C-alpha positions as a printed NumPy array, in Angstrom:
array([[-14.97 ,  34.176,  -4.18 ],
       [-11.288,  34.702,  -3.419],
       [ -9.066,  31.625,  -3.933],
       [ -7.474,  30.216,  -0.804],
       [ -3.726,  29.709,  -0.415],
       [ -4.41 ,  26.653,   1.78 ],
       [ -5.013,  24.242,  -1.102],
       [ -1.742,  24.824,  -3.002],
       [  0.184,  24.833,   0.281],
       [ -1.632,  21.664,   1.381],
       [ -0.716,  19.906,  -1.861],
       [  2.905,  20.914,  -1.271],
       [  2.711,  19.49 ,   2.274],
       [  1.239,  16.216,   1.001],
       [  4.066,  15.872,  -1.506],
       [  6.597,  16.715,   1.214],
       [  5.114,  14.077,   3.544],
       [  5.349,  11.467,   0.779],
       [  8.946,  12.436,  -0.032],
       [ 10.109,  12.403,   3.59 ],
       [  8.339,   9.126,   4.327],
       [  9.868,   7.551,   1.188],
       [ 13.356,   8.541,   2.31 ],
       [ 12.729,   7.144,   5.798],
       [ 11.455,   3.804,   4.475],
       [ 14.199,   3.577,   1.849],
       [ 16.89 ,   4.251,   4.447],
       [ 15.469,   1.462,   6.613],
       [ 15.33 ,  -0.999,   3.709],
       [ 18.868,  -2.299,   4.37 ],
       [ 18.155,  -3.712,   7.824],
       [ 14.624,  -4.708,   6.844],
       [ 15.969,  -6.522,   3.777],
       [ 17.934,  -8.922,   5.971],
       [ 14.735, -10.16 ,   7.633],
       [ 12.717, -13.101,   6.296],
       [ 10.145, -12.249,   3.624],
       [  7.219, -13.077,   5.93 ],
       [  8.488, -10.452,   8.379],
       [  9.274,  -7.889,   5.679],
       [  5.778,  -8.008,   4.192],
       [  3.894,  -6.678,   7.251],
       [  6.579,  -4.05 ,   7.854],
       [  6.289,  -2.686,   4.32 ],
       [  2.494,  -3.014,   4.433],
       [  2.391,  -0.926,   7.615],
       [  4.867,   1.583,   6.142],
       [  2.629,   1.897,   3.091],
       [ -0.401,   2.722,   5.227],
       [  1.087,   4.864,   8.025],
       [  1.852,   7.869,   5.809],
       [ -1.882,   8.251,   5.145],
       [ -2.729,   8.965,   8.814],
       [ -1.733,  12.672,   8.863],
       [ -3.676,  13.336,   5.661],
       [ -7.167,  13.478,   7.216],
       [ -6.468,  16.549,   9.388],
       [ -4.434,  18.119,   6.582],
       [ -7.257,  17.684,   4.059],
       [ -9.753,  19.021,   6.597],
       [ -7.533,  22.082,   7.117],
       [ -7.248,  22.583,   3.366],
       [-11.037,  22.664,   3.027],
       [-12.136,  24.488,   6.179],
       [ -9.103,  26.167,   7.731],
       [ -9.579,  24.15 ,  10.934],
       [ -7.504,  21.187,  12.083],
       [-10.42 ,  19.557,  13.907],
       [-14.094,  19.229,  13.123]])
């Protein structure tokens, strides 16, 4: 069986998504840091979960070569 290039490229894309999302959240930390802690917590909780959303289609593509089931 011939190895697929999709898996190494997919891993690179996952790392790129994490890096870009980290920069976005870090750049927004100044204005978010001025908010009360009870407002900051849900913002950072949402930011910690949102980056996972594009991973399902990406992982599916890595395994099957299709973006949708």
